[in-house]
Coordinates of C-alpha atoms and ligand atoms in Angstrom, one line a residue:
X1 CA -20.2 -39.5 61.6
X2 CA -22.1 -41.5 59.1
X3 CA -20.8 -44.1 56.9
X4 CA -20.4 -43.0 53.6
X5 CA -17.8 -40.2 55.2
X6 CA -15.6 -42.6 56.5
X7 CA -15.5 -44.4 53.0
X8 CA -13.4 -43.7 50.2
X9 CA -14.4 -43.3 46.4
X10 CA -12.0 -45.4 45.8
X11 CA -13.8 -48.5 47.7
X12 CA -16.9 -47.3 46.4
X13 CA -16.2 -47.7 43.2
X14 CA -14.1 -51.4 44.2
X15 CA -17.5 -52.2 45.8
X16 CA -19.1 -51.6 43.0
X17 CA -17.9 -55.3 41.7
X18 CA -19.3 -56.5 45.1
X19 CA -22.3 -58.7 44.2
X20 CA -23.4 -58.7 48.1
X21 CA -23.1 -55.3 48.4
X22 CA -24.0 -54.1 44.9
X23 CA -27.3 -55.2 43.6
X24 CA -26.0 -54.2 39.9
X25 CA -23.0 -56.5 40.3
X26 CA -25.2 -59.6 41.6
X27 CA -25.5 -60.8 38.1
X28 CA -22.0 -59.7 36.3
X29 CA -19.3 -60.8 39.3
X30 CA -18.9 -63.6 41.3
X31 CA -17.2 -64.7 44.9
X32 CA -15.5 -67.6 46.1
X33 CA -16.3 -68.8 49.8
X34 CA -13.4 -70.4 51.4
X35 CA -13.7 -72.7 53.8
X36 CA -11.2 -72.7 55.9
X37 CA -13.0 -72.0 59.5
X38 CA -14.9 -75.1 60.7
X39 CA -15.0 -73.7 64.6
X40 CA -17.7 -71.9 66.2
X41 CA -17.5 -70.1 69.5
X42 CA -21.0 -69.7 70.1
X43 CA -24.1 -71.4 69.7
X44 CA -26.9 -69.9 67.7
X45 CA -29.9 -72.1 68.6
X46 CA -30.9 -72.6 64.9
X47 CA -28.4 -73.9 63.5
X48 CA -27.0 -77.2 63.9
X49 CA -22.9 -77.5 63.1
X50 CA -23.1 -80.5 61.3
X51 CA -24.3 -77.5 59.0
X52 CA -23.5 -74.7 57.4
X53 CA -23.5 -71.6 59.8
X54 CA -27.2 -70.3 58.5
X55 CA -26.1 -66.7 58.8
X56 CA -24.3 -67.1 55.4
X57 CA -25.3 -70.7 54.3
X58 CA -28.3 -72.0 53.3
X59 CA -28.3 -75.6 55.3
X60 CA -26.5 -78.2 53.7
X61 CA -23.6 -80.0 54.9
X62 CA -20.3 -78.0 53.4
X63 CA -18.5 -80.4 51.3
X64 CA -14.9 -80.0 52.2
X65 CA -13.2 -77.8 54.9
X66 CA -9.7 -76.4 53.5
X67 CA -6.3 -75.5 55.0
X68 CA -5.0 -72.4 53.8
X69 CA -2.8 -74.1 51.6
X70 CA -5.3 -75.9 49.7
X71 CA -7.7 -72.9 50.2
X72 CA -5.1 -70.8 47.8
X73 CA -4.7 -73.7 45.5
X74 CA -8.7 -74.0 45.0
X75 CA -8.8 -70.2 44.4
X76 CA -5.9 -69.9 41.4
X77 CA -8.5 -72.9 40.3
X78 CA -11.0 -71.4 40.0
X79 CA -9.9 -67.9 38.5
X80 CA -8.3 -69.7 35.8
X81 CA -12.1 -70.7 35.1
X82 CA -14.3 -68.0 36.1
X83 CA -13.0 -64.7 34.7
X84 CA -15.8 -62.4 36.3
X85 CA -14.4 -63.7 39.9
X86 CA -14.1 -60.4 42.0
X87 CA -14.5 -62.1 45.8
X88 CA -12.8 -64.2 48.3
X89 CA -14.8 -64.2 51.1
X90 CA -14.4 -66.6 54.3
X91 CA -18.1 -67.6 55.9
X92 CA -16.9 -70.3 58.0
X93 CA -18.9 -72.8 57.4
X94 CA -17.8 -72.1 61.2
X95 CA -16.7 -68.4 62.4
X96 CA -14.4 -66.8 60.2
X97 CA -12.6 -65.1 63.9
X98 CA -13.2 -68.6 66.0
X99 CA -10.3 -69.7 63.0
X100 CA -8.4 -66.5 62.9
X101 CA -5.2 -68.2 62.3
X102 CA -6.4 -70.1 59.3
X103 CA -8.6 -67.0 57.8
X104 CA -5.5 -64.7 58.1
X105 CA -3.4 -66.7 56.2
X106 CA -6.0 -68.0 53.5
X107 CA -6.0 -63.9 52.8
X108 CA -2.5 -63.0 53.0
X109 CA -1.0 -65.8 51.0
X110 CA -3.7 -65.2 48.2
X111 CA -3.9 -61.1 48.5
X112 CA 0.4 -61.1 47.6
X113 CA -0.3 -61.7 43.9
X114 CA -4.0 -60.5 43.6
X115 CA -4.2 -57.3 45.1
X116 CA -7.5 -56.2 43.4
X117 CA -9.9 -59.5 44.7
X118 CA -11.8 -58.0 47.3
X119 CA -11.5 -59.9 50.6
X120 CA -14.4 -60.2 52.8
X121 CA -15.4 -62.3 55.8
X122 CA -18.6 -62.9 57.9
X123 CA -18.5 -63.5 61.4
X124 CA -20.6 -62.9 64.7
X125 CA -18.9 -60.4 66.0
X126 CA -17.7 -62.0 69.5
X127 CA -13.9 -61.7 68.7
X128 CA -14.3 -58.5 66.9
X129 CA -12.7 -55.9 69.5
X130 CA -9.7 -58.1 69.5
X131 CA -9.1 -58.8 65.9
X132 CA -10.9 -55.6 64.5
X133 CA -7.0 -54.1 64.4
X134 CA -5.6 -57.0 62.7
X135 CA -8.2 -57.2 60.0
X136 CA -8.4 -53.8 59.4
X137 CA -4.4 -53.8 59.0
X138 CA -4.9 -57.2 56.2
X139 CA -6.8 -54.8 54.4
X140 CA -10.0 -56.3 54.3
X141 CA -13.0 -53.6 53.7
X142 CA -15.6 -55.7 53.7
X143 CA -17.3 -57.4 57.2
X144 CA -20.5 -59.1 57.8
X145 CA -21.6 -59.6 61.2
X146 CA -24.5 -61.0 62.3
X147 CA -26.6 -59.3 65.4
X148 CA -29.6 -60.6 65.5
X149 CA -30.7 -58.4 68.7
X150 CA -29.4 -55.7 70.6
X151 CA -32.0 -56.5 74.1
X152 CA -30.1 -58.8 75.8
X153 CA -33.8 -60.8 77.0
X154 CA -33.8 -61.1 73.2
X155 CA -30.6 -62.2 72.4
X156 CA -30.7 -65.1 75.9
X157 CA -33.7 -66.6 73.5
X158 CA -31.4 -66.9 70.6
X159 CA -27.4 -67.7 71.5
X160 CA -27.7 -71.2 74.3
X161 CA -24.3 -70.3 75.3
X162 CA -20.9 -68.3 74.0
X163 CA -17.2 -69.9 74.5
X164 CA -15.5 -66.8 75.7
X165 CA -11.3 -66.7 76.6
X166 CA -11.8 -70.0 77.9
X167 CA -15.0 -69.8 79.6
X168 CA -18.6 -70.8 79.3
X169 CA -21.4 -68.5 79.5
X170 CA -25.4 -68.4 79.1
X171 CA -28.2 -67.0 78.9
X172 CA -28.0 -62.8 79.6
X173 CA -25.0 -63.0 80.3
X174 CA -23.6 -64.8 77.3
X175 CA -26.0 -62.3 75.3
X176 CA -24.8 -59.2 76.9
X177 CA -20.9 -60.4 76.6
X178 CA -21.9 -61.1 72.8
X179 CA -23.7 -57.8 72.0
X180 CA -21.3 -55.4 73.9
X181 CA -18.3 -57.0 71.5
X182 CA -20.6 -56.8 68.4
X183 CA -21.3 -53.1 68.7
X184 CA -17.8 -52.4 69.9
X185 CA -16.3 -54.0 66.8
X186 CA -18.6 -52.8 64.6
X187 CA -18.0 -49.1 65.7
X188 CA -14.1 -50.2 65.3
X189 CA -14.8 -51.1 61.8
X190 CA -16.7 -48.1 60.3
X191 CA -14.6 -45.2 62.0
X192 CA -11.3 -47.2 60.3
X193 CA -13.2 -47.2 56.9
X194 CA -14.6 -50.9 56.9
X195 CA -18.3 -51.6 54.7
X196 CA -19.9 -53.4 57.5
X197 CA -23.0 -55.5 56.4
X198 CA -25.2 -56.7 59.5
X199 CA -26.9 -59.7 58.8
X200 CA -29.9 -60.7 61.0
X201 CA -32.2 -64.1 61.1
X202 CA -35.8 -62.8 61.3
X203 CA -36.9 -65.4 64.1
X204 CA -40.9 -64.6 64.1
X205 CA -41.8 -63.8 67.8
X206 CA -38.3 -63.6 69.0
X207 CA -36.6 -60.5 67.3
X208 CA -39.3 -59.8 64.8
X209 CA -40.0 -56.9 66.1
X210 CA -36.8 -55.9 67.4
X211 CA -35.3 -55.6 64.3
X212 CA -35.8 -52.3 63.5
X213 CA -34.7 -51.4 66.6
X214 CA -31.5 -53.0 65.8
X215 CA -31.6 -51.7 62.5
X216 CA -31.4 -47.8 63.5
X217 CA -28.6 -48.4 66.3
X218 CA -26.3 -49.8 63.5
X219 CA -26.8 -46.9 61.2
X220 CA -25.8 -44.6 64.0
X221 CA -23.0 -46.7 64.2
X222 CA -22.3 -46.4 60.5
X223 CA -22.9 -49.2 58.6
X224 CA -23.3 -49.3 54.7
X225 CA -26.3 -52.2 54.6
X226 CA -28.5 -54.6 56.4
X227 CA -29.7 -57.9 55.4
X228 CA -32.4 -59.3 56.8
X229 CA -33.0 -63.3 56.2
X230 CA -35.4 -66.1 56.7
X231 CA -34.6 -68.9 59.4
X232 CA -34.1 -71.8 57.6
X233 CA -35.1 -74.1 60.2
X234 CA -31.8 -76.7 60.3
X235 CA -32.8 -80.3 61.2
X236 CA -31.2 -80.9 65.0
X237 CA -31.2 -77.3 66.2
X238 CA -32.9 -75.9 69.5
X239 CA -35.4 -74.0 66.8
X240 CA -36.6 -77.3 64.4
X241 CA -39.7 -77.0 64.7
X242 CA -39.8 -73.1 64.1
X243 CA -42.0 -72.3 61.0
X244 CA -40.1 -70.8 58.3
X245 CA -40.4 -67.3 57.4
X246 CA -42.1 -66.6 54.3
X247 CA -40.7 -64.0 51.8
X248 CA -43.7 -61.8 52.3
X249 CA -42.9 -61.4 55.9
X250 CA -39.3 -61.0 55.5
X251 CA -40.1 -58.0 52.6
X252 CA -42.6 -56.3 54.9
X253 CA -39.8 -55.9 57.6
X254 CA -36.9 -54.9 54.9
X255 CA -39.3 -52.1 53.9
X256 CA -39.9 -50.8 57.9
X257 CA -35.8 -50.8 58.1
X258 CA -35.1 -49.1 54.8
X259 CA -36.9 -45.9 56.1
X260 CA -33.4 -46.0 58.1
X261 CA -30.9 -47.9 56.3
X262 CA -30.4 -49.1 52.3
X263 CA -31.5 -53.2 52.7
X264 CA -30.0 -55.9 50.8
X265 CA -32.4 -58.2 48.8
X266 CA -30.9 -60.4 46.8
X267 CA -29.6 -62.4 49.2
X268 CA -28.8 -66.4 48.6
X269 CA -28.2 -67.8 51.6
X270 CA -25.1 -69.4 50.4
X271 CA -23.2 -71.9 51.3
X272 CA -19.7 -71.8 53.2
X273 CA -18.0 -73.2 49.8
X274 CA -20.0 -71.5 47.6
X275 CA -18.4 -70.8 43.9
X276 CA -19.9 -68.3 41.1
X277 CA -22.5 -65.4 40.9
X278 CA -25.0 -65.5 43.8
X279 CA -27.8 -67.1 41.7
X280 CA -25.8 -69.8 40.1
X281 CA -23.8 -71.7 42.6
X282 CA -20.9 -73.9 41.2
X283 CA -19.3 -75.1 43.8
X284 CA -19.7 -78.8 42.9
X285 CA -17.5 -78.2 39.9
X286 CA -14.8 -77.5 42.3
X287 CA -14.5 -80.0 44.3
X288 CA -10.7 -80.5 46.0
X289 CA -11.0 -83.8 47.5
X290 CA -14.1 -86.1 46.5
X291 CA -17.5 -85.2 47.6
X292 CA -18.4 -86.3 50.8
X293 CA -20.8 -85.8 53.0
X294 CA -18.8 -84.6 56.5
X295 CA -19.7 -84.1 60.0
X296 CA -18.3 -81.1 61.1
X297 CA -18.1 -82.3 64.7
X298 CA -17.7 -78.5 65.4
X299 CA -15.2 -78.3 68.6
X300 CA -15.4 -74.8 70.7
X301 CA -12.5 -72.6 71.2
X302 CA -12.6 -73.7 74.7
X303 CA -12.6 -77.6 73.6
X304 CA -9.3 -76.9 71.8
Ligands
CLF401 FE1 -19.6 -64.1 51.0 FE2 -21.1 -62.8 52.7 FE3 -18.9 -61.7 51.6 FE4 -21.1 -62.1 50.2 S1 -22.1 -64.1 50.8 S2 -18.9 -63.5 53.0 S3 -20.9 -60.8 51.9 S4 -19.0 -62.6 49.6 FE5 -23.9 -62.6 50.0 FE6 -24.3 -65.1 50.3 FE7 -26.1 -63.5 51.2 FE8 -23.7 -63.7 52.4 S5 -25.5 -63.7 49.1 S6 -25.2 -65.3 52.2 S7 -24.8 -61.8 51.9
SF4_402 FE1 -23.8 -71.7 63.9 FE2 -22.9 -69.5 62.7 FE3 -24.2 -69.3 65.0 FE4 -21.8 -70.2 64.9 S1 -22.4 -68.2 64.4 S2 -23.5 -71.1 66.0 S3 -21.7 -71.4 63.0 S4 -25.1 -70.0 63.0

């Protein structure tokens, strides 16, 4: 079954106001991140969590971390000032399924009087076969997940360890717990009508060339888009002193994938709390408490 059979016209033409998923809409609509999902269970060994999670941030330290209360209230904000507003999409700066709790209710409450925002949400995929029902049932259509490889050698080079129903793990066996959920949930999501995006870190001589590898398994699997990104090498992560990946070498791989799936390329790297079309962030001007620089202190679901 491929993708686009699952999907209606009806979200194809919602999608259409998209500006991840739709290069046309990049420009006209904009997306609120809300960040209401400060906790990680995993740890990706480029990114640091006094940071944004780099799979959807660009690293800078998130300025504020929301309940779902104030998450709401920041929302009606800023609709009343951006009118082209057409997202609400979590992206941690955490993992958007690590907070369930908190994501679920930032959606519902705000989805009873704006039925027509598209909901979205980017996570790594750990806690997808057992929340895959629940966001499906929410309504959401659109999911990111981030696989960065599908070889569990690979993948023991990239995630130090995953926090897992209370337990530790490492190495290959973290990586095959990891992947196995990932391609579970991701199946989930396309066969109940989901647009699932995969977003991967390019990590030169770790997944490089893996990646399109990983890129045909996920179109069998039936997702709408990949979106392959430069590390952006956070201070105080296991990868530091990586070099960055140039835009050269990240354009060369995105046109070896494309011969198998349509690739994003407008991507921003945003931040967790970002505000306002992708190239224009604004999320200074909405500020709910005073900027502040904060430590996220990022606590495991096992720490809790
Ligand atoms: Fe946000 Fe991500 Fe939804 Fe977009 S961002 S949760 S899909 S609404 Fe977009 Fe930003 Fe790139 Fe993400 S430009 S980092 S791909
Ligand atoms: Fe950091 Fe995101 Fe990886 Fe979690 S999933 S460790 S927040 S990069």
């Amino acid at each position: 079954m491929t993708c686009l059979g699952a999907i209606s016209q009806e979200l194809l033409k919602k999608t259409q106001k998209h500006p991840c998923y739709s290069t046309d809409a990049h420009h006209k609509y904009a997306r609120i991140h809300l960040p209401v999902a400060p906790r990680c269970n995993i740890q990706c060994n480029y990114c640091n969590r006094k940071f944004d999670c780099v799979n959807e941030s660009r690293p800078g330290v998130t300025s504020e971390v929301l309940t779902p209360q104030l998450a709401a209230e920041k929302f009606a904000w800023v609709k009343s000032e951006i009118a082209e507003l057409s997202v609400v999409g979590i992206a941690g700066p955490g993992d958007a399924l690590a907070d369930w709790p908190y994501t679920r209710q930032t959606i519902q409450s705000i989805k009873q009087d704006n039925p027509d925002m598209i909901f979205c949400l980017s996570t790594n995929g750990l806690l997808l076969p057992e929340l895959a029902g629940e966001i499906v049932a929410l309504g959401i259509k659109h999911v990111t997940v981030t696989v960065n490889a599908l070889d569990i050698t690979i993948g023991a080079r990239i995630y130090q360890h995953i926090s897992y129903h209370g337990k530790y793990y490492h190495g290959v066996e973290a990586a095959k717990i990891l992947v196995a959920n990932q391609l579970a949930g991701i199946k989930y999501l396309t066969e109940h009508g989901i647009l699932v995006k995969i977003n991967m870190v390019m990590l030169k001589g770790i997944n490089d060339l893996h990646i399109p590898t990983v890129a045909k398994k996920v179109k069998e699997l039936g997702v709408f888009v990949t979106n392959i990104m430069p590390l952006i090498p956070a201070p105080g992560s296991a990868f530091e002193h990586f070099s960055p990946t140039s835009m050269q070498e990240i354009n060369d791989l995105r046109n070896i994938c494309q011969i198998d799936i349509q690739q994003m390329r407008h991507c921003k790297q945003c931040r967790a709390d970002a505000i306002g079309l992708l190239g224009e962030d604004r999320s200074h001007e909405f500020h709910m408490f005073e900027p502040q620089a904060i430590g996220l202190g990022v606590v495991n679901s096992a720490e809790r």
